CSV table of C-alpha atoms in Angstrom, one decimal:
chain,number,residue,atom,x,y,z
A,28,UNK,CA,60.6,-73.5,102.4
A,29,UNK,CA,57.9,-72.2,100.5
A,30,UNK,CA,57.3,-68.7,99.6
A,31,UNK,CA,54.7,-67.9,102.2
A,32,UNK,CA,57.2,-68.8,104.8
A,33,UNK,CA,59.6,-66.7,103.3
A,34,UNK,CA,57.4,-63.5,103.2
A,35,UNK,CA,56.6,-64.7,106.9
A,36,UNK,CA,60.0,-64.7,108.0
A,37,UNK,CA,60.6,-61.1,106.0
A,38,UNK,CA,57.0,-59.3,107.5
A,39,UNK,CA,56.2,-60.8,110.9
A,40,UNK,CA,54.0,-58.2,111.6
A,41,UNK,CA,51.8,-58.9,108.7
A,42,UNK,CA,48.2,-60.2,109.0
A,43,UNK,CA,47.2,-62.6,106.1
A,44,UNK,CA,43.8,-61.9,105.1
A,45,UNK,CA,41.9,-64.4,103.1
A,46,UNK,CA,40.3,-62.8,99.8
A,47,UNK,CA,36.9,-64.6,99.2
A,48,UNK,CA,36.2,-65.3,95.4
A,49,UNK,CA,32.7,-64.9,94.6
A,50,UNK,CA,31.2,-65.9,91.3
A,51,UNK,CA,29.4,-62.5,90.3
A,52,UNK,CA,27.6,-61.8,87.1
A,53,UNK,CA,24.9,-59.0,86.2
A,54,UNK,CA,22.3,-61.9,84.5
A,55,UNK,CA,18.8,-61.7,85.9
A,56,UNK,CA,18.1,-64.6,88.2
A,57,UNK,CA,14.5,-66.2,87.5
A,58,UNK,CA,12.3,-68.0,90.2
A,59,UNK,CA,11.6,-71.0,88.0
A,60,UNK,CA,14.2,-73.5,87.7
A,61,UNK,CA,16.9,-74.2,84.7
A,62,UNK,CA,16.2,-77.8,83.1
A,63,UNK,CA,19.6,-79.7,82.6
A,64,UNK,CA,19.3,-82.5,80.3
A,65,UNK,CA,21.8,-84.8,78.5
A,66,UNK,CA,21.1,-86.2,74.9
A,67,UNK,CA,22.9,-87.7,71.7
A,68,UNK,CA,22.1,-85.4,68.7
A,69,UNK,CA,24.2,-87.2,65.8
A,70,UNK,CA,25.5,-89.8,68.1
A,71,UNK,CA,27.6,-87.2,69.9
A,72,UNK,CA,26.8,-86.0,73.7
A,73,UNK,CA,25.3,-82.7,73.9
A,74,UNK,CA,24.2,-81.0,77.3
A,75,UNK,CA,21.1,-79.0,76.9
A,76,UNK,CA,20.0,-76.0,79.2
A,77,UNK,CA,16.4,-74.6,79.1
A,78,UNK,CA,13.9,-73.0,80.6
A,79,UNK,CA,15.4,-69.7,81.0
A,80,UNK,CA,12.7,-66.8,80.5
A,81,UNK,CA,15.2,-63.5,80.6
A,82,UNK,CA,16.6,-61.4,78.0
A,83,UNK,CA,18.0,-63.0,75.1
A,84,UNK,CA,21.3,-61.1,75.7
A,85,UNK,CA,21.7,-62.3,79.2
A,86,UNK,CA,20.9,-65.9,77.9
A,87,UNK,CA,24.2,-65.5,75.5
A,88,UNK,CA,26.1,-64.2,78.4
A,89,UNK,CA,25.3,-67.3,80.7
A,90,UNK,CA,26.1,-69.5,77.5
A,91,UNK,CA,29.5,-67.6,76.9
A,92,UNK,CA,30.5,-68.0,80.7
A,93,UNK,CA,29.7,-71.7,80.5
A,94,UNK,CA,31.6,-72.5,77.5
A,95,UNK,CA,34.5,-70.1,79.0
A,96,UNK,CA,34.6,-72.2,82.3
A,97,UNK,CA,34.1,-75.8,80.6
A,98,UNK,CA,36.5,-74.9,77.5
A,99,UNK,CA,34.4,-76.7,75.4
A,100,UNK,CA,32.0,-75.4,72.3
A,101,UNK,CA,28.4,-74.6,72.2
A,102,UNK,CA,25.9,-72.7,71.0
A,103,UNK,CA,22.6,-70.5,71.6
A,104,UNK,CA,19.5,-72.2,69.5
A,105,UNK,CA,15.6,-71.8,70.3
A,106,UNK,CA,16.1,-70.4,73.7
A,107,UNK,CA,18.2,-73.3,74.5
A,108,UNK,CA,22.1,-73.4,75.4
A,109,UNK,CA,23.5,-76.6,73.9
A,110,UNK,CA,27.1,-77.3,75.2
A,111,UNK,CA,29.2,-80.4,73.6
A,112,UNK,CA,29.9,-83.1,75.9
A,113,UNK,CA,28.5,-84.3,79.2
A,114,UNK,CA,28.7,-81.8,82.1
A,115,UNK,CA,25.4,-81.7,83.9
A,116,UNK,CA,27.4,-82.2,87.2
A,117,UNK,CA,29.6,-79.2,86.6
A,118,UNK,CA,27.1,-77.3,84.8
A,119,UNK,CA,24.3,-77.5,87.4
A,120,UNK,CA,27.2,-76.6,90.3
A,121,UNK,CA,28.3,-73.4,88.6
A,122,UNK,CA,24.7,-72.4,88.1
A,123,UNK,CA,23.8,-72.9,91.5
A,124,UNK,CA,26.7,-71.0,92.9
A,125,UNK,CA,25.6,-68.2,90.3
A,126,UNK,CA,22.3,-68.2,92.2
A,127,UNK,CA,20.1,-70.3,89.9
A,128,UNK,CA,17.8,-73.0,90.6
A,129,UNK,CA,18.5,-76.1,88.4
A,130,UNK,CA,16.2,-79.4,87.7
A,131,UNK,CA,18.2,-82.3,86.4
A,132,UNK,CA,16.0,-84.0,83.6
A,133,UNK,CA,17.0,-87.8,83.1
A,134,UNK,CA,19.4,-90.3,84.1
């Protein structure tokens, strides 16, 4: 008997509501797609995200959210986000959930 069953036996009249989880952010969404590509720099895999034409502060917030979500390192240089490792699929899925249009470049 798990915790949910125990609670149902204690509170039989309670109606369980599911709370929808939203990925909310106050980052400006653009019409043009972000470009997500894979490169090797100094022999190490890097995921590069470019094409954002909003505020620099929003771009840094987006980079921090991606790095925190993935648990990896990265940086913002020359209007591009560099994420250590090949995380194109995960990054593209997360950006689409946030409302961005994403275009995959390369393989």
